[in-house]
Tab-separated table of C-alpha atoms and ligand atoms in Angstrom:
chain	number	residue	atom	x	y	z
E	10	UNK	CA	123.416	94.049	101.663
E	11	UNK	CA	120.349	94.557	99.514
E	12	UNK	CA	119.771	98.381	100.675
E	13	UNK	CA	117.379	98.953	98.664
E	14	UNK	CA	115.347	95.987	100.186
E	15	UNK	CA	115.865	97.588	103.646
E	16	UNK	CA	114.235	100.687	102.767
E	17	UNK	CA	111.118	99.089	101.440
E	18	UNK	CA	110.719	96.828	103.756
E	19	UNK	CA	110.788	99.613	106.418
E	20	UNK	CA	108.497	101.751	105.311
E	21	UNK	CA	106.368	97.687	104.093
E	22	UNK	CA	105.646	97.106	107.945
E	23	UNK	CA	104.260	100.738	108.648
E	24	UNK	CA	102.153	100.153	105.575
E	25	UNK	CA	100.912	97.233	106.809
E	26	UNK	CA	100.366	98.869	109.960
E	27	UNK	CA	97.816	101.162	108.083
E	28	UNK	CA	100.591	104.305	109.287
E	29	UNK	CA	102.115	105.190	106.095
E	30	UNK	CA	102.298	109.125	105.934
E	31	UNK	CA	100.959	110.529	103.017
E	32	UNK	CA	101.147	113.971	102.413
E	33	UNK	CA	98.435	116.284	101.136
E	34	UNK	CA	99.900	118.652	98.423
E	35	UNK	CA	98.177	121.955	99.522
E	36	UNK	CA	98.479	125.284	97.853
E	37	UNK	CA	97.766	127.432	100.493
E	38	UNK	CA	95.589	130.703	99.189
E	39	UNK	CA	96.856	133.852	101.363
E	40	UNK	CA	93.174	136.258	102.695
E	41	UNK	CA	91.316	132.903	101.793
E	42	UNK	CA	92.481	130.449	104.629
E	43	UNK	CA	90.931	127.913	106.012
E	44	UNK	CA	90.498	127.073	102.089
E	45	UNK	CA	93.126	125.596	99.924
E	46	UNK	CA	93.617	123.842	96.912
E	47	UNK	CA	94.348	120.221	96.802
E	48	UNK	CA	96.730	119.390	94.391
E	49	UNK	CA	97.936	115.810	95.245
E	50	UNK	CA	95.944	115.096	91.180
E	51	UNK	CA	97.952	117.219	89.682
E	52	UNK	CA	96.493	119.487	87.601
E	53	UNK	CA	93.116	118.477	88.834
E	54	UNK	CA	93.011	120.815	91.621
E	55	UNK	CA	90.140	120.302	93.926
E	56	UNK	CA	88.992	122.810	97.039
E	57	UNK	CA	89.435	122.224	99.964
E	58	UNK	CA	88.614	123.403	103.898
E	59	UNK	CA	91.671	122.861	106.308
E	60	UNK	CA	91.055	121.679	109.378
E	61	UNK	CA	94.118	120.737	111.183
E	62	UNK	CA	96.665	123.841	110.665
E	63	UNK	CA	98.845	124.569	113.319
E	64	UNK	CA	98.329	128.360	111.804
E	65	UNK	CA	96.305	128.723	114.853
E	66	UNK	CA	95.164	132.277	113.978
E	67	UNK	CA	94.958	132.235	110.711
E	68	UNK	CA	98.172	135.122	110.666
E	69	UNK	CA	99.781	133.436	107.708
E	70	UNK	CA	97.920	135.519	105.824
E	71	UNK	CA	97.588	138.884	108.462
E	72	UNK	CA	98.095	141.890	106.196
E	73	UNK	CA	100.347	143.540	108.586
E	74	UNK	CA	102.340	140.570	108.344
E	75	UNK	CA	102.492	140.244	104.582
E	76	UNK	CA	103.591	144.160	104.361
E	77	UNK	CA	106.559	143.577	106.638
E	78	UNK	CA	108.024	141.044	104.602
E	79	UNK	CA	107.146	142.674	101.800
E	80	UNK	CA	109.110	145.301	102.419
E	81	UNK	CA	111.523	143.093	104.856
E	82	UNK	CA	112.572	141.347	101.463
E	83	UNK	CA	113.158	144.781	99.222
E	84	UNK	CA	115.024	145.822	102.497
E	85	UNK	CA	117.243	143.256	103.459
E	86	UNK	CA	117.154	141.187	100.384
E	87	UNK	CA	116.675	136.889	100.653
E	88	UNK	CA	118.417	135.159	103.068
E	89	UNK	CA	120.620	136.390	106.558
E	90	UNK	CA	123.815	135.761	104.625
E	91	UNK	CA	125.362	133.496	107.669
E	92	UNK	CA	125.556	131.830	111.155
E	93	UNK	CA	124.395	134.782	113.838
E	94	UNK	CA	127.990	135.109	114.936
E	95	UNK	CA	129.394	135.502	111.432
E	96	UNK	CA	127.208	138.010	109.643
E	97	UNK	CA	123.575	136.285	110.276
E	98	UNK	CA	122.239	139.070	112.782
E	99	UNK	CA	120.210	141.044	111.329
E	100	UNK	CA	118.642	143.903	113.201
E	101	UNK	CA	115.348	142.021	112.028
E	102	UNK	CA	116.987	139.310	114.615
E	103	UNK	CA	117.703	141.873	117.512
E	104	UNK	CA	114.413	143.567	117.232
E	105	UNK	CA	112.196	140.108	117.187
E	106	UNK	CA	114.344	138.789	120.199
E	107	UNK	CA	113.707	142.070	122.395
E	108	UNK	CA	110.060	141.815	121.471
E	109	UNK	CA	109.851	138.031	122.570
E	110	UNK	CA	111.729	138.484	125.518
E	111	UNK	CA	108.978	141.690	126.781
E	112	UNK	CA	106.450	139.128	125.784
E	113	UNK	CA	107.353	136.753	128.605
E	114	UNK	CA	108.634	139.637	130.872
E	115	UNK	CA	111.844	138.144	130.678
E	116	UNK	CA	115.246	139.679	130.639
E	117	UNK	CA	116.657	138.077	127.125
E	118	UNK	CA	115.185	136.127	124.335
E	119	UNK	CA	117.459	133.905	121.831
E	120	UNK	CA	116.078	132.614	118.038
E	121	UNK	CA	116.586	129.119	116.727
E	122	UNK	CA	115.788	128.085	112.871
E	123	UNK	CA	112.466	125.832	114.604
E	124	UNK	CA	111.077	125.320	117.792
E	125	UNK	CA	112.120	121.803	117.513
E	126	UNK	CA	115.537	122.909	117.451
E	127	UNK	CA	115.023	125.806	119.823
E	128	UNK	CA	114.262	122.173	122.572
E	129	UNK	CA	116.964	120.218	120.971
E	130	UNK	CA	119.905	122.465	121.710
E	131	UNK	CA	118.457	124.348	124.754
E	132	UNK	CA	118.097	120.816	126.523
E	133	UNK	CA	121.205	119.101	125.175
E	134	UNK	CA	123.476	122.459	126.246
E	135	UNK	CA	122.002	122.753	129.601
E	136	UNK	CA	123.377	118.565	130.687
E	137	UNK	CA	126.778	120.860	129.644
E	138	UNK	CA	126.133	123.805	131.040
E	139	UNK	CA	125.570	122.246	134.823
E	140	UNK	CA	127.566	119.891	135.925
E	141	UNK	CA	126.401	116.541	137.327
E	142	UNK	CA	122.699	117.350	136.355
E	143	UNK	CA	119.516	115.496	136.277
E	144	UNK	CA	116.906	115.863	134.129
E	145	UNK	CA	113.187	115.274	135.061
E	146	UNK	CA	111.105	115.057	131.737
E	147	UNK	CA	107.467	114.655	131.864
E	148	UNK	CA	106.301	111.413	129.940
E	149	UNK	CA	104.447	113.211	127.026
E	150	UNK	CA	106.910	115.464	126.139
E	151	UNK	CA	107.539	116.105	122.575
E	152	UNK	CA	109.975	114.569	120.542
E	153	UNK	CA	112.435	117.330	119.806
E	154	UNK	CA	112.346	117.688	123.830
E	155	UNK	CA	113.619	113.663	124.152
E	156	UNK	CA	115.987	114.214	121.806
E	157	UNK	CA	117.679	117.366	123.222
E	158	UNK	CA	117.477	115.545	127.142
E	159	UNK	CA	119.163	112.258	125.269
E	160	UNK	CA	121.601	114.258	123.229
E	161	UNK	CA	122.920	115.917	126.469
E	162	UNK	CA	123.495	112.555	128.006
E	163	UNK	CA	123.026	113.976	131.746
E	164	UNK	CA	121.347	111.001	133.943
E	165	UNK	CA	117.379	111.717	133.164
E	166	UNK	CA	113.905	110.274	134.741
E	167	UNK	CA	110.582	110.321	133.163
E	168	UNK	CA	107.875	111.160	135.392
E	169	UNK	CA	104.307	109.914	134.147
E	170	UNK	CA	102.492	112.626	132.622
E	171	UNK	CA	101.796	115.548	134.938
E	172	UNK	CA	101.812	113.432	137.848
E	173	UNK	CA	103.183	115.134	140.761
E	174	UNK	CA	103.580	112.751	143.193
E	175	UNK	CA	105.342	110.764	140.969
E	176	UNK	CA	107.952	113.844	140.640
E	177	UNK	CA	107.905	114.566	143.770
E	178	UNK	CA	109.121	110.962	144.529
E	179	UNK	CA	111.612	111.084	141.644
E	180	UNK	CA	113.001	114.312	142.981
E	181	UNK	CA	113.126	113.516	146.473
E	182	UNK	CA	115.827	110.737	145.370
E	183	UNK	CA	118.941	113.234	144.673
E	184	UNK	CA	120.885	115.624	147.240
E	185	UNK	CA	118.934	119.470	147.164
E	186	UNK	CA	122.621	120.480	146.339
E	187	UNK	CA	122.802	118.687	142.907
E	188	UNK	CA	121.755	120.838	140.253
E	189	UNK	CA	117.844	119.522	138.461
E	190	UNK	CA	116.074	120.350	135.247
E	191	UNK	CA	112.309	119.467	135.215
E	192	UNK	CA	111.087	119.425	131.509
E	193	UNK	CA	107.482	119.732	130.275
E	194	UNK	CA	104.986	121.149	128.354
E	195	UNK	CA	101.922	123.927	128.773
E	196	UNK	CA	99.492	122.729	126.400
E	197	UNK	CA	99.838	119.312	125.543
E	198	UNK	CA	98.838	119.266	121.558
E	199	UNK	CA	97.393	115.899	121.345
E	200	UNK	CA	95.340	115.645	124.031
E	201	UNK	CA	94.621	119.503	124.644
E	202	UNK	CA	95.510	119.317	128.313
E	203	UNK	CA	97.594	121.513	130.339
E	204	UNK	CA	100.538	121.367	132.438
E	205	UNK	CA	100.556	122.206	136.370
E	206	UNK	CA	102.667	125.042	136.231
E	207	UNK	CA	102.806	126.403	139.614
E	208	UNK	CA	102.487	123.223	141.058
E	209	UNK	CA	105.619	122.075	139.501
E	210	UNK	CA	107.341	125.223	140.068
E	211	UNK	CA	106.395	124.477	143.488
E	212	UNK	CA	108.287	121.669	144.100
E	213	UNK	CA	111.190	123.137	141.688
E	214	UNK	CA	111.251	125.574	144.638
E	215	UNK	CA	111.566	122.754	146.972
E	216	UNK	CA	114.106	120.558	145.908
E	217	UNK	CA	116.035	123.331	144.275
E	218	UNK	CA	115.165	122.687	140.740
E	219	UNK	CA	115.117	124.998	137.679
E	220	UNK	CA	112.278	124.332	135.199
E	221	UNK	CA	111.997	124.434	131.458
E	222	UNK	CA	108.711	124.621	129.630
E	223	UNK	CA	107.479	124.343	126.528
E	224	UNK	CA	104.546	126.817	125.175
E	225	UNK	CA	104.812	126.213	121.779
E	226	UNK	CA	101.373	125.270	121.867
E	227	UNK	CA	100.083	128.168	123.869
E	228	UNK	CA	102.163	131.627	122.846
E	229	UNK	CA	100.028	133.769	120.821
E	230	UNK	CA	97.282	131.844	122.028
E	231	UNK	CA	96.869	132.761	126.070
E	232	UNK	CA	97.357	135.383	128.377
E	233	UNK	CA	96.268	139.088	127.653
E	234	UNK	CA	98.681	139.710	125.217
E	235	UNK	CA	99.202	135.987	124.469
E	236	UNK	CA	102.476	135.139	126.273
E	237	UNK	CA	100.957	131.891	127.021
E	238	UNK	CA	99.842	129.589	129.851
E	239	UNK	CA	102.670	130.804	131.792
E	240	UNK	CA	100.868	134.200	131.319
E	241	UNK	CA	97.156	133.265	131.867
E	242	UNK	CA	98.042	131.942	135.310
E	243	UNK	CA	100.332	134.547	136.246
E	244	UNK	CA	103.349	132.389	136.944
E	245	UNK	CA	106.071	133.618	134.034
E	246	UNK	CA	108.625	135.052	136.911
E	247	UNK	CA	108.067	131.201	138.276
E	248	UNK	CA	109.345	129.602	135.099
E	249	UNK	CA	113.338	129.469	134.600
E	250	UNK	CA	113.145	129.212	130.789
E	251	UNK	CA	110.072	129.785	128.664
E	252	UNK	CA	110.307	128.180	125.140
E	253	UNK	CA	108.129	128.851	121.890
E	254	UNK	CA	107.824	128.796	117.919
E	255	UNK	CA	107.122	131.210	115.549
E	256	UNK	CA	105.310	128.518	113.737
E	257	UNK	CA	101.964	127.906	115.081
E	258	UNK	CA	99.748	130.866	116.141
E	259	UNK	CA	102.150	133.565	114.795
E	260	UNK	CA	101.752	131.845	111.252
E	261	UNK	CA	106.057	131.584	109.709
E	262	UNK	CA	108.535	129.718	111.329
E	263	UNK	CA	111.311	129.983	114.147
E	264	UNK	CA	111.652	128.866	117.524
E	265	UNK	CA	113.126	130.339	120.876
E	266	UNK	CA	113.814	130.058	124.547
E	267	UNK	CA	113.452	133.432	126.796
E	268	UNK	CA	114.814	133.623	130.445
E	269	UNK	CA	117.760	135.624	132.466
E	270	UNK	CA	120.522	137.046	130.580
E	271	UNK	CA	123.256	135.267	131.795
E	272	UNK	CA	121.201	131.812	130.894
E	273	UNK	CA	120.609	133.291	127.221
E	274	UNK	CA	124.264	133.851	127.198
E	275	UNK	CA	125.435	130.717	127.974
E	276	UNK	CA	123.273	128.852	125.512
E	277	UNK	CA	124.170	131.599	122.795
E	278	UNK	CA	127.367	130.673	123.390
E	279	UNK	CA	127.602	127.032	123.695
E	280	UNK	CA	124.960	125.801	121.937
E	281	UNK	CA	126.016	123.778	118.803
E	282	UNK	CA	122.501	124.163	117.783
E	283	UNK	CA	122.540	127.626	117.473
E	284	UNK	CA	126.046	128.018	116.633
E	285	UNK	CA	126.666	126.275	113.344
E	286	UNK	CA	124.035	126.711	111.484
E	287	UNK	CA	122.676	129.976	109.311
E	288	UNK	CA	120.428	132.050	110.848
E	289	UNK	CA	116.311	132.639	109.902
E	290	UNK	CA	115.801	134.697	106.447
E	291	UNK	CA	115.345	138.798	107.825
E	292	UNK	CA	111.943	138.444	106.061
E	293	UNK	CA	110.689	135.625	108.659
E	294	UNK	CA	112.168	137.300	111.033
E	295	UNK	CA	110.428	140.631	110.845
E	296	UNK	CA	107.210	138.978	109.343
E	297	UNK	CA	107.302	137.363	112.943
E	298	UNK	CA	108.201	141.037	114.440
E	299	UNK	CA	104.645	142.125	112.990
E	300	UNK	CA	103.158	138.969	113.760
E	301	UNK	CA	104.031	138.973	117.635
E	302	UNK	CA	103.654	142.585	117.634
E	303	UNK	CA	100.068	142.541	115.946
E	304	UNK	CA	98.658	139.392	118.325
E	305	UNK	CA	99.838	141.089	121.689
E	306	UNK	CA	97.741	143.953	121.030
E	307	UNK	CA	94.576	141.881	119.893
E	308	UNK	CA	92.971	139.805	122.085
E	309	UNK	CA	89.790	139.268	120.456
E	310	UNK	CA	91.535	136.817	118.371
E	311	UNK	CA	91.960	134.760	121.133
E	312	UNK	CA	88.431	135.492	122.477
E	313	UNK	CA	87.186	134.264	119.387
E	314	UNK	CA	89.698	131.690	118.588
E	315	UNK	CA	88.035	129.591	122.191
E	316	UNK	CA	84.880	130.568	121.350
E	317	UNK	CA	85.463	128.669	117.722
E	318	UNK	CA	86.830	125.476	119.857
E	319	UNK	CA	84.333	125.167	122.187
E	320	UNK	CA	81.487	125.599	119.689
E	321	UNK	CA	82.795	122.435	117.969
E	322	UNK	CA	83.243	120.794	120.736
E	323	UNK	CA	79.427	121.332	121.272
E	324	UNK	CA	78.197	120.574	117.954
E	325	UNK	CA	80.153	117.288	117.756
E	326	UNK	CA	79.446	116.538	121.494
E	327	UNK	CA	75.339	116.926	120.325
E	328	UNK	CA	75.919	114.271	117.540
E	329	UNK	CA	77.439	111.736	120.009
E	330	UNK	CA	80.707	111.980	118.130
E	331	UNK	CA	83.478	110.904	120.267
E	332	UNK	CA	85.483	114.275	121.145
E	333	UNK	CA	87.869	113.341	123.896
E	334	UNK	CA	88.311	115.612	127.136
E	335	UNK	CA	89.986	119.357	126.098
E	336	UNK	CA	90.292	121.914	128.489
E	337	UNK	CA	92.222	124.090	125.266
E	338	UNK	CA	91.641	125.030	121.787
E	339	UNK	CA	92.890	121.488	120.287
E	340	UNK	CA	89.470	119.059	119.505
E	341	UNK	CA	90.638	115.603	119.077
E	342	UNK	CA	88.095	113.053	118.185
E	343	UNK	CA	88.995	109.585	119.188
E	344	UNK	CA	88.445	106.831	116.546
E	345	UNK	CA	91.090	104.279	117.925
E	346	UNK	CA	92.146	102.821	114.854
E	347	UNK	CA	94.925	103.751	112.738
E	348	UNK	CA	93.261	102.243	109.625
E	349	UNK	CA	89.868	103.297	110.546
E	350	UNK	CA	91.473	106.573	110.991
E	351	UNK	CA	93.017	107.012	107.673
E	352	UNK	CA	89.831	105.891	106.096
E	353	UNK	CA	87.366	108.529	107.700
E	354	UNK	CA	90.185	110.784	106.931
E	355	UNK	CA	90.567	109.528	102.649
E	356	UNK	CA	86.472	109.785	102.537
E	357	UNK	CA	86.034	113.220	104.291
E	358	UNK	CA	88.759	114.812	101.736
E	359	UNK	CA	87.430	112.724	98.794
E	360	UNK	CA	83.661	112.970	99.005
E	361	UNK	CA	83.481	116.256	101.277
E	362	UNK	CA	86.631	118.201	100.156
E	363	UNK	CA	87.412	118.463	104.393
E	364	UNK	CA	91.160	117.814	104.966
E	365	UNK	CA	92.195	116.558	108.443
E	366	UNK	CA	95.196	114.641	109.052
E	367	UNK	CA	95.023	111.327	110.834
E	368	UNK	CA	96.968	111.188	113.677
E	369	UNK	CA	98.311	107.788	114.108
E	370	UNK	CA	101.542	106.081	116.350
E	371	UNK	CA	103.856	106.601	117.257
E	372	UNK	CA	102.467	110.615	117.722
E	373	UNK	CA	99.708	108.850	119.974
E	374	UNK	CA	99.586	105.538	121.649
E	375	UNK	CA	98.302	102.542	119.409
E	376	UNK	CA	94.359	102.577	120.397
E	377	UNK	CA	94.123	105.929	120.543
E	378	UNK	CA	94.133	106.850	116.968
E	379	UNK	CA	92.266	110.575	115.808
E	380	UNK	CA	91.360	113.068	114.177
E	381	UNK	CA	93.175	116.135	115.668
E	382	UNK	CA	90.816	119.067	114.811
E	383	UNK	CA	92.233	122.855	115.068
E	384	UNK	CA	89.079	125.603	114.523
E	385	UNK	CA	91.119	129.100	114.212
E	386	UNK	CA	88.804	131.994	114.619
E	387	UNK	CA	88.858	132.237	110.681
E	388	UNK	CA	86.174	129.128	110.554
E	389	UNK	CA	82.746	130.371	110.230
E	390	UNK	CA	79.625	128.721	111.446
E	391	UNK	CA	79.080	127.613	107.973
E	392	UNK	CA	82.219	125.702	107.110
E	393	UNK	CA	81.984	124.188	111.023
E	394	UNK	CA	78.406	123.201	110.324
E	395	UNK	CA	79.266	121.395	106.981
E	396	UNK	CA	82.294	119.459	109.196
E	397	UNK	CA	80.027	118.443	111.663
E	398	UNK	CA	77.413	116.800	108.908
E	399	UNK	CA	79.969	115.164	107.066
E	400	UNK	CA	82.003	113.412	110.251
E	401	UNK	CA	78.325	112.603	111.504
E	402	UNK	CA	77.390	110.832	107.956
E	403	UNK	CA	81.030	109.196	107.443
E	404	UNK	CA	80.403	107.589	111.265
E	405	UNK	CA	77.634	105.811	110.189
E	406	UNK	CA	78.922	104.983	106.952
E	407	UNK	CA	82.277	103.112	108.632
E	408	UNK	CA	79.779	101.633	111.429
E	409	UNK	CA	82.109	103.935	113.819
E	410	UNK	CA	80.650	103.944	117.553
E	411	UNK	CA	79.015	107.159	119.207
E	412	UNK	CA	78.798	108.360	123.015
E	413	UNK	CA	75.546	108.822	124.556
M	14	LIG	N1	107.313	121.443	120.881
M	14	LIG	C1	106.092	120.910	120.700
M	14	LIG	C2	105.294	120.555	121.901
M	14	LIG	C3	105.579	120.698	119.405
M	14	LIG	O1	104.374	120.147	119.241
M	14	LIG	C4	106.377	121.070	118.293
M	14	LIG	C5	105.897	120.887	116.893
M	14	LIG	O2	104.839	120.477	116.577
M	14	LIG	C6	107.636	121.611	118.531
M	14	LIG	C7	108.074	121.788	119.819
M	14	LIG	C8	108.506	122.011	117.389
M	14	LIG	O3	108.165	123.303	116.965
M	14	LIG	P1	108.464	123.763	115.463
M	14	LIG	O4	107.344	123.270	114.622
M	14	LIG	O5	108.565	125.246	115.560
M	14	LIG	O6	109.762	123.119	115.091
């Protein structure tokens, strides 16, 4: 076997495809985001404005943040020093977990190194956990979330995406007595829609279901003190597990679930994905204490942070540029082509110093190629007005189509 060969020719047909991933080699510059410096020349660094950073809030570069790992790292020194049952807790690690559980009014909180692997072992553990289980797993559901529901090997249904009849249906099909997990998400990240929490919850209640969602896209971000969705709408006591990062608008890294005590247990305890591997660094975790702490008790960030979207949604809606339907912070401009897509993407960095990441397949269905916009409430009218020129001029240089 030529393995060489294999690899190339792997990553040949995504080429060809026009979906090979290149990365942009940012240097991020902390009390100066949304700009960065663009290093993928080398030592020609050029400046740039992001424009699709998951840093939601911009509190990557929060000063309270920055002072408590500061003085995390003097404290505790670099990294946890093991797994959380073998020297890796921290009381960094006990402090953040109390803090996430009162933001979700729940009774316990448990940390995992991402959010991907906070849905990966959660999910897998719980086919384990309860015997003979099901697993209902809405169709858009992210991939750390198909993983965990495949890993656990319990007998699973997709229902199409946030179509309750069509769970209702699927549900309907298994004795009330056998135990049922319905997975999905809050905010949806591609599209920017939402999930139908209390509907769902609804028939959970009815066929005797627990759920599990996913706010990763949504905590910091919703609610009065930014619990999420789940908060907004008043329905966190509804939900049987809540599950976030640290990642996205609290600006490090880390992911969790937060629910009953003797749930948290039992995934603390069997879940390989927790288990056996070392815990986060005691500077991301209290960075993340501050972080939490600091965007629970400030909700004009996420007064502004809306505001920001919707203003670009209205400045790109009044130059016919394709923005497809949001109801969230997330402004995804359709351009349905992956290679169309990478090119409006090469000439906005190269000739306007804008970086947005095409989003291409398999992220989004073939056809519905974007660009995946994120405004944080750290983009000023000025930087959004010099977007909206330059998409507007590289539309009609690439002959893309408008909406009336
Ligand atoms: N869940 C959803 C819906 C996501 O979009 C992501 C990441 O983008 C994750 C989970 C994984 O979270 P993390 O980046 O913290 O691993």
């Amino acid at each position: 076997m030529d393995y060489e060969k294999q690899f190339a020719d792997a990553v040949q047909k995504i080429r060809h495809e026009g979906r090979y991933r290149v990365f942009a080699d940012l240097q991020r510059e902390a009390g100066n985001f949304p700009r960065a410096l663009n290093r993928q020349d080398g030592d020609n660094a050029r400046p740039v404005t992001v424009w699709c950073s998951n840093d939601y809030l911009g509190m990557g570069q929060n000063e309270d943040v920055l002072a408590a790992m500061h003085s995390a790292l003097d404290t505790y020194g670099a990294g946890s020093g093991g797994t959380r049952n073998i020297a890796g807790t921290t009381h960094a690690h006990v402090q953040l977990e109390a803090e996430l559980a009162e933001l979700h009014a729940k009774e316990k909180a448990l940390l995992f190194t991402s959010g991907y692997v906070a849905n990966e072992a959660t999910l897998s553990v719980l086919s384990r956990l309860l015997p003979d289980a099901v697993i209902f797993s809405d169709s858009l559901n992210h991939a750390s979330m198909i993983a965990g529901i495949r890993h656990g090997g319990a007998e699973r249904y997709i229902f199409r995406h946030n179509d309750l009849e069509h769970l209702e249906e699927l549900l309907k099909q298994h004795p009330r007595e056998r135990a049922k997990v319905i997975a999905f998400e809050s905010v949806y990240s591609m599209d920017g829609d939402v999930g139908s929490i209390s509907e769902i919850c609804d028939l959970a209640d009815e066929y005797g279901a627990i759920t599990y969602l996913d706010e990763v896209h949504a905590v910091g971000l919703y609610g009065e003190q930014g619990g999420g969705i789940s908060e907004r709408d008043d329905v966190r006591d509804r939900v049987t597990i809540i599950q976030g990062t640290l990642a996205k608008a609290f600006g490090l890294m880390g992911g969790y679930i937060t629910g009953s005590s003797a749930m948290v247990d039992a995934v603390r305890s069997f879940a390989s994905g927790f288990i056996f591997t070392t815990s986060l660094p005691p500077v991301v975790a209290a960075g993340a204490l501050a972080s939490v702490r600091y965007v629970r008790a400030h909700n004009d960030l996420r007064v502004r942070h809306q505001e920001r979207a919707q203003r670009l949604k209205t400045s790109l809606g009044a130059r016919g540029l394709p923005v497809m339907p949001s109801v969230t912070h997330i402004v995804p401009v359709l351009v349905g082509d992956p290679v169309r897509c990478k090119q409006v993407t090469d000439v906005l960095l190269n000739d306007h110093g804008i970086y947005i990441q095409p989003i291409n397949y398999p992220t989004v269905p073939k056809g519905t190629e974007r660009l995946r916009i994120t405004p944080s409430p750290v983009h000023s009218d000025r930087i959004m007005d010099d977007l909206v020129d330059a998409l507007s001029l590289v539309w009609d240089q690439l002959d893309l189509q408008r909406v009336a």
